Coordinates of C-alpha atoms in Angstrom, one line a residue:
Chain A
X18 CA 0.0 0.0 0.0
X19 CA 1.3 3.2 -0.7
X20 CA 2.0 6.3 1.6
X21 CA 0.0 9.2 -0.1
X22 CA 2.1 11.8 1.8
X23 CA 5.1 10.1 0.5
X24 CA 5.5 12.5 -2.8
X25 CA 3.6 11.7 -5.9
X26 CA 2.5 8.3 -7.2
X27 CA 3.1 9.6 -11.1
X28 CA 6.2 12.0 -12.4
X29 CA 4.8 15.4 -14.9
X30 CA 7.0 12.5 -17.7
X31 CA 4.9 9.3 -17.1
X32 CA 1.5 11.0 -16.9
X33 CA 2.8 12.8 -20.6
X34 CA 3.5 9.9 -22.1
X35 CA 1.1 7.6 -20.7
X36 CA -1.9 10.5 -22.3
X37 CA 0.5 10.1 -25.5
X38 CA -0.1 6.4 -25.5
X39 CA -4.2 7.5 -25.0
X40 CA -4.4 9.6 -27.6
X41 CA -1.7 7.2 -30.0
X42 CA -4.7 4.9 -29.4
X43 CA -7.7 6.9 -30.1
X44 CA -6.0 7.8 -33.5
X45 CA -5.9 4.2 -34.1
X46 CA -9.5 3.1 -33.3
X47 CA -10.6 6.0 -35.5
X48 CA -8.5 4.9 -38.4
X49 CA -9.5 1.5 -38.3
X50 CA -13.3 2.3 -37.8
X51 CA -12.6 3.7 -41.3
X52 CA -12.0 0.3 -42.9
X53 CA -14.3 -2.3 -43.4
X54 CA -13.1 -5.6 -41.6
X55 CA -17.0 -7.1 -41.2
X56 CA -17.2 -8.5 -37.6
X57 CA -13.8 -7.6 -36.8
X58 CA -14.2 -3.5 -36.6
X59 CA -16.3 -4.5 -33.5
X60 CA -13.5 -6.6 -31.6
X61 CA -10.8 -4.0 -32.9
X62 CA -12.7 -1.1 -31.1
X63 CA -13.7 -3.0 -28.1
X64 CA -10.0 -3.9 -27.6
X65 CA -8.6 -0.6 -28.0
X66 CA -11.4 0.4 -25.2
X67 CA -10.2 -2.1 -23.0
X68 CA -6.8 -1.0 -23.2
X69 CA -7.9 2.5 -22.8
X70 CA -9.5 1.5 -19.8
X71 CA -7.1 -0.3 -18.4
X72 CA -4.4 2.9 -18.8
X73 CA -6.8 5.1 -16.9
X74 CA -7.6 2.7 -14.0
X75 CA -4.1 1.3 -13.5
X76 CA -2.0 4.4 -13.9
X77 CA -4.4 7.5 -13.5
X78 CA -6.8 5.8 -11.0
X79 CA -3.4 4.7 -9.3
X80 CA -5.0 0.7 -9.1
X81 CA -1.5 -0.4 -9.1
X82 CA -1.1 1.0 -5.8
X83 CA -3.9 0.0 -4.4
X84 CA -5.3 -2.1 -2.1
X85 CA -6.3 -5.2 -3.4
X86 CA -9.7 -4.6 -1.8
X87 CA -10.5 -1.9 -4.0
X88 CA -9.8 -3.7 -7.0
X89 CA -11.7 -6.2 -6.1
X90 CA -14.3 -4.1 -5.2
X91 CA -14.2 -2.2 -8.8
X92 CA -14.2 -5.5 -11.2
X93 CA -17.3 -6.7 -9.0
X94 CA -19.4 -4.2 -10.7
X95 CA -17.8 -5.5 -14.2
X96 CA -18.8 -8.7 -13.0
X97 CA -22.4 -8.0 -12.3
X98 CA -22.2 -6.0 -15.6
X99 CA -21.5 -9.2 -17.6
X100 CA -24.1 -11.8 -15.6
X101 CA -26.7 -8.4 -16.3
X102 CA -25.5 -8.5 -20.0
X103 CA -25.6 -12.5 -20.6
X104 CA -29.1 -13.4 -18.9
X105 CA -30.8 -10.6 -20.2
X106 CA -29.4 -11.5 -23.9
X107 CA -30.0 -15.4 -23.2
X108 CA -34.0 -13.6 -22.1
X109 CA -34.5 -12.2 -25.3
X110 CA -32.8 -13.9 -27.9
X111 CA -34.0 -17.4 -26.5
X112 CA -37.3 -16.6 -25.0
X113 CA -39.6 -18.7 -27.7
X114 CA -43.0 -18.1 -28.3
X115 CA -44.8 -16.3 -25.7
X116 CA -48.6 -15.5 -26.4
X117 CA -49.3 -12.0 -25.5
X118 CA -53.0 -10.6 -25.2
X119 CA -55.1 -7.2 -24.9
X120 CA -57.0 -5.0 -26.2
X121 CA -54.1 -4.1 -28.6
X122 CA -54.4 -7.3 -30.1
X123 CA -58.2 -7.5 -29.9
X124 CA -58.1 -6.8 -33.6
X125 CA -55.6 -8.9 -34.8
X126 CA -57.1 -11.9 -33.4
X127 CA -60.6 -11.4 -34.4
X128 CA -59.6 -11.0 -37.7
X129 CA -57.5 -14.1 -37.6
X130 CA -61.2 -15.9 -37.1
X131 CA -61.3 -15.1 -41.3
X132 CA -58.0 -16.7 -41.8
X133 CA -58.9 -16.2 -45.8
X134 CA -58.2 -12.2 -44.6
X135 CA -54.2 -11.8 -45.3
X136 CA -52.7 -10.6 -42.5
X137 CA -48.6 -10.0 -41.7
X138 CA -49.0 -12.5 -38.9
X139 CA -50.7 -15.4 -40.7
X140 CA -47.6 -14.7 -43.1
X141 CA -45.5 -14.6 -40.9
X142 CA -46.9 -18.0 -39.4
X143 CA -47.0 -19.7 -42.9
X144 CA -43.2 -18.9 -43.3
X145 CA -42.5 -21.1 -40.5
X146 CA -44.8 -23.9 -41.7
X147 CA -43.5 -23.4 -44.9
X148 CA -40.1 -24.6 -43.7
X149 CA -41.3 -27.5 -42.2
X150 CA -44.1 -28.6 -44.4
X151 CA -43.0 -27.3 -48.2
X152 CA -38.9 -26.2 -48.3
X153 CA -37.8 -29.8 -48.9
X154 CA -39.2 -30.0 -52.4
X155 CA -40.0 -26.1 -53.5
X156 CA -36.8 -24.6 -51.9
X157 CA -36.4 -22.3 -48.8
X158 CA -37.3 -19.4 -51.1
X159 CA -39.9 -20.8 -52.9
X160 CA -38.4 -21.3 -56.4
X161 CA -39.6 -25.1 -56.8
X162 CA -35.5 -26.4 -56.4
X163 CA -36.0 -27.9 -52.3
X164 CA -33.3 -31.1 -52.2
X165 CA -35.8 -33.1 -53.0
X166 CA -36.9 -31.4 -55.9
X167 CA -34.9 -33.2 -58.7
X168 CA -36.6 -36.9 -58.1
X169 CA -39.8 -35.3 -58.8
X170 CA -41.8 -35.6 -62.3
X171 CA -43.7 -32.7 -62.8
X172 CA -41.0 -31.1 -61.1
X173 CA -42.2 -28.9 -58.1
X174 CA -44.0 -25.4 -59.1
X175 CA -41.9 -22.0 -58.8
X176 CA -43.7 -19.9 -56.6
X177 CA -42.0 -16.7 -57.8
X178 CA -42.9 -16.8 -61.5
X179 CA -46.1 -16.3 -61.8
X180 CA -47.5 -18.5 -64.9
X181 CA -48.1 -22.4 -64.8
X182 CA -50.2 -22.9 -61.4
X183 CA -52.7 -25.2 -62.2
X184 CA -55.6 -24.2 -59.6
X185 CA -54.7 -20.7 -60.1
X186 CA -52.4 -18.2 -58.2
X187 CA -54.8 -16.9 -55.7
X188 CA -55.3 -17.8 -51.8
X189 CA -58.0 -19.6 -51.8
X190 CA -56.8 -21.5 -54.9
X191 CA -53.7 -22.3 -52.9
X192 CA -55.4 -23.5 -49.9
X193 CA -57.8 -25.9 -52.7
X194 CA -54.8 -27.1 -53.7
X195 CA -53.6 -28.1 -50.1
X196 CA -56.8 -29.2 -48.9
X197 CA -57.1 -31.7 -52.3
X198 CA -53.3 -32.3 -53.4
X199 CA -52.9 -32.4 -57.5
X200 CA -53.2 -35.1 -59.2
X201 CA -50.9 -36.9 -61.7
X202 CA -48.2 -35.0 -59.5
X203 CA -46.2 -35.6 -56.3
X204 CA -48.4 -32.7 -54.3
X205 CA -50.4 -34.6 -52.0
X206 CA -53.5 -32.8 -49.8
X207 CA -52.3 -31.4 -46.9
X208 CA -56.1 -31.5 -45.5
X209 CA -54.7 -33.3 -42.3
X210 CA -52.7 -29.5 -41.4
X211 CA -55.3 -27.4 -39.2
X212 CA -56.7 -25.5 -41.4
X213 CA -55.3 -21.8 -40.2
X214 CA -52.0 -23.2 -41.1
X215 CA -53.1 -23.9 -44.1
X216 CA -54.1 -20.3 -45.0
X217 CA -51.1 -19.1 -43.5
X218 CA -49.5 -21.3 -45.7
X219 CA -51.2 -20.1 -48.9
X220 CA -50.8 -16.4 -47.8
X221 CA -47.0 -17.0 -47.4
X222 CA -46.5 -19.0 -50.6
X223 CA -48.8 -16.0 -52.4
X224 CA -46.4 -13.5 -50.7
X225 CA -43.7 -15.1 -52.4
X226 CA -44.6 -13.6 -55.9
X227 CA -46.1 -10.5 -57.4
X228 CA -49.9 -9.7 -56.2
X229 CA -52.4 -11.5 -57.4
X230 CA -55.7 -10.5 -58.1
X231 CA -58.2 -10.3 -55.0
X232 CA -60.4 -13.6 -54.3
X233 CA -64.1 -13.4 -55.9
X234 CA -66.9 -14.9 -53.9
X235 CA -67.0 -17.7 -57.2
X236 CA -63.4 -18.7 -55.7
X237 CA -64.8 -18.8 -52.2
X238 CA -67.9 -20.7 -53.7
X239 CA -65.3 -23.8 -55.5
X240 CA -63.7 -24.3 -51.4
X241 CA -67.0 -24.1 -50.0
X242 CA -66.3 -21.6 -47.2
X243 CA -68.6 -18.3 -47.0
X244 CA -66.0 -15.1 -46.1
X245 CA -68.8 -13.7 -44.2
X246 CA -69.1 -15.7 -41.6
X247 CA -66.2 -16.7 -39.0
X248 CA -64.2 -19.9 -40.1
X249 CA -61.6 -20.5 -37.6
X250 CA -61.6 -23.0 -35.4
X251 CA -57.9 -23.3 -33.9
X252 CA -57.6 -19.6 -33.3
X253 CA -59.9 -19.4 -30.0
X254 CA -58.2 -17.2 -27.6
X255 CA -57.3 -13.3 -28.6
X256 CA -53.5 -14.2 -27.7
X257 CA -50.6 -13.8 -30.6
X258 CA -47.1 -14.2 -30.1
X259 CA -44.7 -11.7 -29.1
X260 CA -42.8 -11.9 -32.7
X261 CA -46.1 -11.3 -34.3
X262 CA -47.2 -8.6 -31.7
X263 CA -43.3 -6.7 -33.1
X264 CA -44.3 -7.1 -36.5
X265 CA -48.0 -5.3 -36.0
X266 CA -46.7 -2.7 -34.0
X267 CA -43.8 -1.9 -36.4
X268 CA -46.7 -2.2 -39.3
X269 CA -49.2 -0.2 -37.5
X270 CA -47.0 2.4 -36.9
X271 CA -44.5 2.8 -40.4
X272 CA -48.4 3.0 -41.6
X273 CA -48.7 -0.3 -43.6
X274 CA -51.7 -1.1 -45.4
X275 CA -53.7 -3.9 -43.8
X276 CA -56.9 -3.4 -45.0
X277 CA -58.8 -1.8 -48.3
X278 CA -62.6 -0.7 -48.4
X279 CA -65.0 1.5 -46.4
X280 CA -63.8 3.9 -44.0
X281 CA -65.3 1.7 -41.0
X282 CA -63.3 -1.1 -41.7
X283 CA -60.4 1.2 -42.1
X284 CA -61.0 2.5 -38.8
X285 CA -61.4 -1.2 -37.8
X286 CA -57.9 -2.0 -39.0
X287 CA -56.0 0.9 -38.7
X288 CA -57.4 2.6 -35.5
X289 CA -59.5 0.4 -33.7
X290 CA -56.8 -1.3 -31.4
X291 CA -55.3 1.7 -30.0
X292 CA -58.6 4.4 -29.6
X293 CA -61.1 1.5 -29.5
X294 CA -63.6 0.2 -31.3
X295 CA -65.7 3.2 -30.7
X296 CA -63.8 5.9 -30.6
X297 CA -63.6 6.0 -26.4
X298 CA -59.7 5.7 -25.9
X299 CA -58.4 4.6 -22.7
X300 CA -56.3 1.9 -24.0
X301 CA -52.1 1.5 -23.3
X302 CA -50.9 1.5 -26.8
X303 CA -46.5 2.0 -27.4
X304 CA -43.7 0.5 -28.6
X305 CA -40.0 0.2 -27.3
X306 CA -40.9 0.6 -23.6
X307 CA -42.8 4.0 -23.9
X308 CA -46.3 3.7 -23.4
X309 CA -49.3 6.4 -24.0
X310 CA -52.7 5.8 -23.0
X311 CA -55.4 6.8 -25.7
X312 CA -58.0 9.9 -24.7
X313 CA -61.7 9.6 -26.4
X314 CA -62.0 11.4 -30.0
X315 CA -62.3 15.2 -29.3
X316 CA -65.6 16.3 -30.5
X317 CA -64.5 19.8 -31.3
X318 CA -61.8 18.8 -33.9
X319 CA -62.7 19.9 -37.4
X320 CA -62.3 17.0 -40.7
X321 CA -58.9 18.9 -41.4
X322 CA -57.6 18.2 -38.1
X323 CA -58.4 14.8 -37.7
X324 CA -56.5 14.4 -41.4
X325 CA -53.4 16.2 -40.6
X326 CA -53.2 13.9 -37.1
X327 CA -53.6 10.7 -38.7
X328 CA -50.9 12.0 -41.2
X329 CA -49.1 13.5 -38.8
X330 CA -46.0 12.3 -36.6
X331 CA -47.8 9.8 -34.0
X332 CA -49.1 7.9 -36.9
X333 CA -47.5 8.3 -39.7
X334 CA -50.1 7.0 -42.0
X335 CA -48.8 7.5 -45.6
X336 CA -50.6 5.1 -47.1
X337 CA -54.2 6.1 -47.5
X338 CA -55.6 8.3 -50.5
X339 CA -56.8 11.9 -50.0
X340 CA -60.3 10.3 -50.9
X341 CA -59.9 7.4 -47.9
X342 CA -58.6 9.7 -45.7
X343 CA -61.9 12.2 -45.9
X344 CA -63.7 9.2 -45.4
X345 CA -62.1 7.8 -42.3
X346 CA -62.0 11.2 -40.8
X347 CA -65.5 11.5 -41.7
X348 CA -66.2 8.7 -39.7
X349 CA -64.1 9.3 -36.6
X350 CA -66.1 12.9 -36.6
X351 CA -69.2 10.7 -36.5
X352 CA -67.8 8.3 -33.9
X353 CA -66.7 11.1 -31.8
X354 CA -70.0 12.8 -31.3
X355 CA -71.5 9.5 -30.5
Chain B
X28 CA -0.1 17.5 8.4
X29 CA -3.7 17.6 8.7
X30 CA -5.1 16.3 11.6
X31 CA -7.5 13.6 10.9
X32 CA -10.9 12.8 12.3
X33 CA -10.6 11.3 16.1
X34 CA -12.1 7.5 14.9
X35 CA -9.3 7.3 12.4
X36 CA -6.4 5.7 13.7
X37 CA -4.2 8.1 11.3
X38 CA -4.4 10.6 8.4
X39 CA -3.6 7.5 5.7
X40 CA -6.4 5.5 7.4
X41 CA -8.7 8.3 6.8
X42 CA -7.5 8.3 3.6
X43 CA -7.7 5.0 2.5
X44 CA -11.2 5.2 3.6
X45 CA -12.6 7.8 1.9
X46 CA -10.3 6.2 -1.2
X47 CA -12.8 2.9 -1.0
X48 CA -16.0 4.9 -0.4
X49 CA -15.0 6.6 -3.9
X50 CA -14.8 3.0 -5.3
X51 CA -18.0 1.9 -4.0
X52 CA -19.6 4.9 -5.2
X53 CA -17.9 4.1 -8.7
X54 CA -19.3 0.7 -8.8
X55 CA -22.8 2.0 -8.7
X56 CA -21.9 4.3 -11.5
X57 CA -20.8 1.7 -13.7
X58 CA -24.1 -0.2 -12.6
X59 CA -26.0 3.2 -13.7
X60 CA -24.3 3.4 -17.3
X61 CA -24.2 -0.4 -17.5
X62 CA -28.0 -0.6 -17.3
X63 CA -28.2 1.9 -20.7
X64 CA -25.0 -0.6 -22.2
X65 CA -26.6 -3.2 -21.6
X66 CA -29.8 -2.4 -23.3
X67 CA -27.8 -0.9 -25.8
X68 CA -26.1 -4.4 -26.5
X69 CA -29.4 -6.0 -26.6
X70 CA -31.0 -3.7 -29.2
X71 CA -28.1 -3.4 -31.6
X72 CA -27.9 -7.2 -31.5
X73 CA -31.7 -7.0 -32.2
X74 CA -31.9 -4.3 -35.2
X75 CA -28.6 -4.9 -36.6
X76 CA -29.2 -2.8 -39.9
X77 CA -31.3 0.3 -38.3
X78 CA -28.6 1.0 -35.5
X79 CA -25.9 0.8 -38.4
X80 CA -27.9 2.8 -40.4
X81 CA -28.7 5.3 -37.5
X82 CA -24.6 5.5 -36.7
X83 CA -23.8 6.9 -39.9
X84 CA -26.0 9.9 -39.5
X85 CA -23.4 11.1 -35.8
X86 CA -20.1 13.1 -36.9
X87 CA -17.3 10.7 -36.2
X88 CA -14.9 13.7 -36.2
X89 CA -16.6 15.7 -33.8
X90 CA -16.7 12.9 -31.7
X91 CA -13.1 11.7 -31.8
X92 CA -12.6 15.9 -31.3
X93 CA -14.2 15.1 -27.8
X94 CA -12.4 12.3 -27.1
X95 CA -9.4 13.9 -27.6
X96 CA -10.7 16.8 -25.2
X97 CA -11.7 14.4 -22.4
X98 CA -8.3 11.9 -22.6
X99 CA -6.5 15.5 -22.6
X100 CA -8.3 16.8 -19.5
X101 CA -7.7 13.4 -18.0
X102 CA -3.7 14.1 -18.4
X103 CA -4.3 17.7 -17.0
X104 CA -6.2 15.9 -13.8
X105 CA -3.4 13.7 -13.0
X106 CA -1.0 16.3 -13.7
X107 CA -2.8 18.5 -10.8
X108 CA -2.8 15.7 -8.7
X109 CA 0.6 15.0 -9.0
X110 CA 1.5 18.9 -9.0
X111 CA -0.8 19.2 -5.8
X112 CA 1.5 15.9 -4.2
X113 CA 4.7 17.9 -5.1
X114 CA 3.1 21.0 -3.1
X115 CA 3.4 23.1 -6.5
X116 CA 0.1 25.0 -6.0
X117 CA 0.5 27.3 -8.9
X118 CA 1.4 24.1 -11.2
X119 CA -1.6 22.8 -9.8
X120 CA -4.0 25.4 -10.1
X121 CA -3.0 26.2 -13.4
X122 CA -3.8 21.9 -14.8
X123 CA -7.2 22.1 -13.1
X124 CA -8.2 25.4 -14.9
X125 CA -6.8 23.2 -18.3
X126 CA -9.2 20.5 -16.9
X127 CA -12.0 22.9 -17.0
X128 CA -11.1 24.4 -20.1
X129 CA -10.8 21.2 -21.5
X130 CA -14.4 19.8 -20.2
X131 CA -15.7 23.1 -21.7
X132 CA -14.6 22.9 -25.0
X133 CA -16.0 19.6 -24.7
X134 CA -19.2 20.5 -23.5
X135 CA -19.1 23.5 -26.7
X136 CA -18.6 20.3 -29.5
X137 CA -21.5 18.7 -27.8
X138 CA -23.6 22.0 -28.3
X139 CA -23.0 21.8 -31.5
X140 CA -23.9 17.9 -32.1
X141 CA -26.6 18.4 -30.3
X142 CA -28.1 21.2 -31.8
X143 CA -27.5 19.1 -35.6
X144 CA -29.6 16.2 -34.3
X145 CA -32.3 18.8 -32.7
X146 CA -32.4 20.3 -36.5
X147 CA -32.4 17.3 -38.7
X148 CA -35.6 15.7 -36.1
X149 CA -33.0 12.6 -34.9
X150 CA -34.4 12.7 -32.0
X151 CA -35.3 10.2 -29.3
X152 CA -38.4 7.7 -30.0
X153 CA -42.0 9.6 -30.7
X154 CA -39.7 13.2 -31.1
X155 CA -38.0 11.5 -34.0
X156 CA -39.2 13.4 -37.3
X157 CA -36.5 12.9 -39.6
X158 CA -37.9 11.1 -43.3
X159 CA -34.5 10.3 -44.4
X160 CA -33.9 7.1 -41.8
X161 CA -37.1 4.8 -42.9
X162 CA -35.7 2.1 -40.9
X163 CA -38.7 2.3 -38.0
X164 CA -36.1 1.2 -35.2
X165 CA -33.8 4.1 -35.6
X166 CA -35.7 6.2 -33.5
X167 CA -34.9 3.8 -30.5
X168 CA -30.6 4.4 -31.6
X169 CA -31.2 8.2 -31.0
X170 CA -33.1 7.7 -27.8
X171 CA -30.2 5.8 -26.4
X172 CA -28.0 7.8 -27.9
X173 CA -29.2 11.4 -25.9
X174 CA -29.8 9.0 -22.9
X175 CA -26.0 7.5 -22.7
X176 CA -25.1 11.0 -24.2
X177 CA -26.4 13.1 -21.8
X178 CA -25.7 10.9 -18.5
X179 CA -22.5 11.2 -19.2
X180 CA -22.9 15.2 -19.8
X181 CA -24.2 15.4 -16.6
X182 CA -21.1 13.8 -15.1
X183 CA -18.8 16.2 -16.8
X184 CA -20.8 19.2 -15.5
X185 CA -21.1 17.8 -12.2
X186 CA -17.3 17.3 -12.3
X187 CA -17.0 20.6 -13.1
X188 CA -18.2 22.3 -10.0
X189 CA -16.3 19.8 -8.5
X190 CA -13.2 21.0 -10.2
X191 CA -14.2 24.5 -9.3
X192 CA -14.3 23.6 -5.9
X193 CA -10.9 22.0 -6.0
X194 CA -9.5 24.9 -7.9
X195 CA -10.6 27.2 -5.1
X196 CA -8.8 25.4 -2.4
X197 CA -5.7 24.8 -4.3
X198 CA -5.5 28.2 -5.0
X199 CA -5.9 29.2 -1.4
X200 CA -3.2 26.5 -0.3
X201 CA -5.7 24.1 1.8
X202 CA -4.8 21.4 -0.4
X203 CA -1.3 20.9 -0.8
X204 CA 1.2 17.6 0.3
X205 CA 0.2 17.6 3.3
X206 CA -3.7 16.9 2.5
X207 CA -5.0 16.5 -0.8
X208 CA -7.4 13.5 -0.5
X209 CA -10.3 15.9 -2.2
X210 CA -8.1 16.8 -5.4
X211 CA -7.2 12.5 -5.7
X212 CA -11.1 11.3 -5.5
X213 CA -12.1 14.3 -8.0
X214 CA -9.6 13.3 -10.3
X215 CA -10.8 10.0 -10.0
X216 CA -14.6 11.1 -10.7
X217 CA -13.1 12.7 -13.5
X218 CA -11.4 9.6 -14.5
X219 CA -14.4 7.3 -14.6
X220 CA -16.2 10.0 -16.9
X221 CA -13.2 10.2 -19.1
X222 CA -13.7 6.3 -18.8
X223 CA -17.6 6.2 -19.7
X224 CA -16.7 8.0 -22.6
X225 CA -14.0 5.7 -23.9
X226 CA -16.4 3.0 -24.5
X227 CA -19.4 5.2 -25.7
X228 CA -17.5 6.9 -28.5
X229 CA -16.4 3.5 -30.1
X230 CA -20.1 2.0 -29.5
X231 CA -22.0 4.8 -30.6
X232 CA -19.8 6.6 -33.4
X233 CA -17.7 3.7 -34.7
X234 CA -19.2 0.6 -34.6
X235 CA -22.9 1.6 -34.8

């Protein structure tokens, strides 16, 4: 231990060049920052950090001196520091699928009741089944060369090219095709997959191509299902996974389209989960850890208003005509002074 | 010599002590910093391409500018330190008004950063209005970059009363080689801010 009266623990020189040998090794973390070694920048910087750090602590900080107590107490926190860092990361990266629920995701889940209705999380849900049920023979991305592909006569279809599909390339075509196979061709039905899967299936594989034109209520007539009525059966509980939950939030608020038609089923889509379904507020709605809670539709706020907010920063809805917009304004007026 | 306080058995026992107080305060500053690291970590290891995107848009000169300041006023603290040992008090006096010039012009660069950021709307989370970043997770690299950003501001103005306070009683010869323990646990205050800043340059400017 060293006698602080004893003179000092550093001479003018060593504290000179040892801030020489600090700023010798800033001018090197810059300079390498400057060229492009992929992962390696990262381990480059964090190195020079560490023996930035380790300067300051051993000679300015005076740790070489010290008692070993106080070094000991110092690399604790650097300890904690690491044990913080590693179980949160092994928390997030590793957590699986966790259902989440509320009146967020009222909306999402009831619509998930007409599977037939393309959503971002029944694609995202067919992308994973696709793996399992359809990669090995039409190819992680779809373009009908899987491993298995080459044994097969017809070989399997491309999903990015758009010609050649033999039902048709539309959903519910796609999910006639899985629910009967084709035959004179290796596809066998797939009727014994629940059938959400199979429409997130056949919104996935869709999703894989160009758009398509819509459904007609003929196609819906040749599967037998009626889109007006709820189909679902596996989908009871309003619950979605947290990955799913990301991917509508991030939608919702980048002002993706999920829905085309009248103004109430815009509102329905677009506004419903955050301000309610009629207009009276009161629901948590954020994203990254900053939450909000919604206030009812103010009566007093003219059509203009209402179209420069919904334009505006907090939602950042870019995607809606001049015409829809009126409309949907229209009908938040309305709700408003219900 | 200072006499010391009577449940001290001497003046380096007293000093040793207040020595390892100034650790344990340190630990629960790199606790504090560590919590915004940490999510830090999580988030860049999460949205990859937004925070590299988001990186590009902070001035990697005016940064390595203020590291430069801050690893310069670091030399300047251990030179007053080591002056104040030596019972040079004019020496001494003379690196702790370079310290606070040096934090100053630091705090100036960061004025100007700041006020870029403010103009071009990258700004934290809901504030964020700039249209050129698309990426809908860059928002979230500008609100950790003010939060980490200005902690760590806070510290150097803190440490700048602090210096002032130093200054004050170098100047008046209270702190000299007889007793300097106040001028040793500033400059190790200032340390641990010149420290912060060491890793958040790299993470923030260079890396992204």
């Amino acid at each position: 231990m060293a006698s602080h009266s004893s003179g000092p623990h550093l001479s003018v020189r060593s504290v000179l060049s040892l801030g020489g040998l600090l700023l010798v090794l800033t001018l090197v973390t810059v300079l390498v920052s400057f060229v492009d070694l992929g992962k390696l920048n990262f381990f480059v910087a964090a190195l020079v950090a560490i023996c930035k750090a380790t300067i300051v602590l051993y000679f300015f900080m005076n740790l070489r001196h010290d008692s070993r107590d106080n070094a000991v107490i110092f690399l604790t926190s650097l300890v904690f520091l690491t044990i913080f860092f590693v179980l949160t990361s092994v928390d997030v990266f590793f957590r699986g699928d966790v259902k989440v629920k509320g009146a967020f995701f009222q909306a999402v889940a009831s619509v998930t009741k007409k599977p037939w209705i393309k959503t971002p999380e029944l694609v995202a849900h067919g992308k994973e089944q696709y793996a399992i049920q359809c990669a090995m023979c039409h190819g992680a991305v779809g373009a009908g060369n899987g491993p298995a592909a080459a044994a097969l006569v017809p070989p399997p279809r491309d999903f990015t090219k758009p010609d050649g599909w033999k039902n048709g390339r539309k959903a519910t075509m796609v999910f006639k095709t899985l629910k009967d196979g084709l035959a004179g061709s290796a596809m066998a039905s797939y009727a014994t997959l629940p059938e959400d899967d199979r429409w997130a299936l056949a919104h996935y594989i869709i999703s894989l191509g160009s758009e398509p034109p819509a459904d007609t209520a003929e196609d819906f007539a040749v599967i037998g299902i009626d889109p007006n009525k709820e189909g679902s059966t596996v989908i009871k509980e309003p619950k979605i996974t947290i990955r799913q939950a990301m991917a509508l939030l991030q939608t919702s608020s980048s002002g993706g389209r999920l829905y085309t038609g009248s103004a109430e089923g815009q509102y329905g889509q677009l506004c419903a989960s955050c301000h309610g379904d009629k207009g009276q507020g009161g629901i948590k709605v954020g994203q990254y850890g900053l939450y909000a809670v919604t206030k009812p539709f103010d009566r007093a706020m003219t059509e203009d208003a209402i179209i420069a907010s919904i334009r505006g920063t907090a939602h950042r809805v870019t995607t809606l005509s001049q015409e829809e917009l009126t409309a949907l304004a229209r009908f938040v007026q309305n709700a408003a002074k219900r | 010599m200072r006499h010391h306080a009577h449940h001290f058995a001497s003046a380096e026992a007293e000093f040793e002590a207040s020595k390892q107080g100034m650790w344990v305060f340190l630990v629960t500053e790199v606790l504090m910093f560590g919590g915004l690291l940490v999510g830090y970590g999580i988030f860049r290891n999460l949205y990859p391409e937004a925070f590299h995107e988001a990186h590009k848009h902070l001035a990697v000169s005016l940064g390595a500018i203020n590291t430069v300041f801050l690893i310069s006023s670091s030399v300047t603290m251990a030179l007053a330190v080591t002056y104040t040992q030596m019972g040079k008090r004019v020496a001494a006096s003379c690196s702790l008004i370079g310290t606070l010039t040096l934090a100053f012009s630091f705090l100036c660069v960061k004025y100007v950063e700041y006020s870029h950021k403010f103009h071009d709307g990258l700004l934290p989370a809901g504030y964020f209005t700039n249209t050129e970043l698309k990426l809908p997770e860059a928002p979230l690299f500008f609100s950790l970059y003010f939060m980490t950003t200005g902690l760590h501001m806070l510290h150097v103005l803190i440490g700048m009363g602090l210096l002032i306070w130093i200054l004050r009683r170098t100047w008046s010869g209270e702190l000299s080689s007889g007793y300097c323990t106040p001028t040793e646990l500033v400059g190790f205050y200032w340390h641990f801010v010149d420290l912060v800043w060491i890793f958040l340059f790299p993470l923030l400017y260079l890396v992204g």
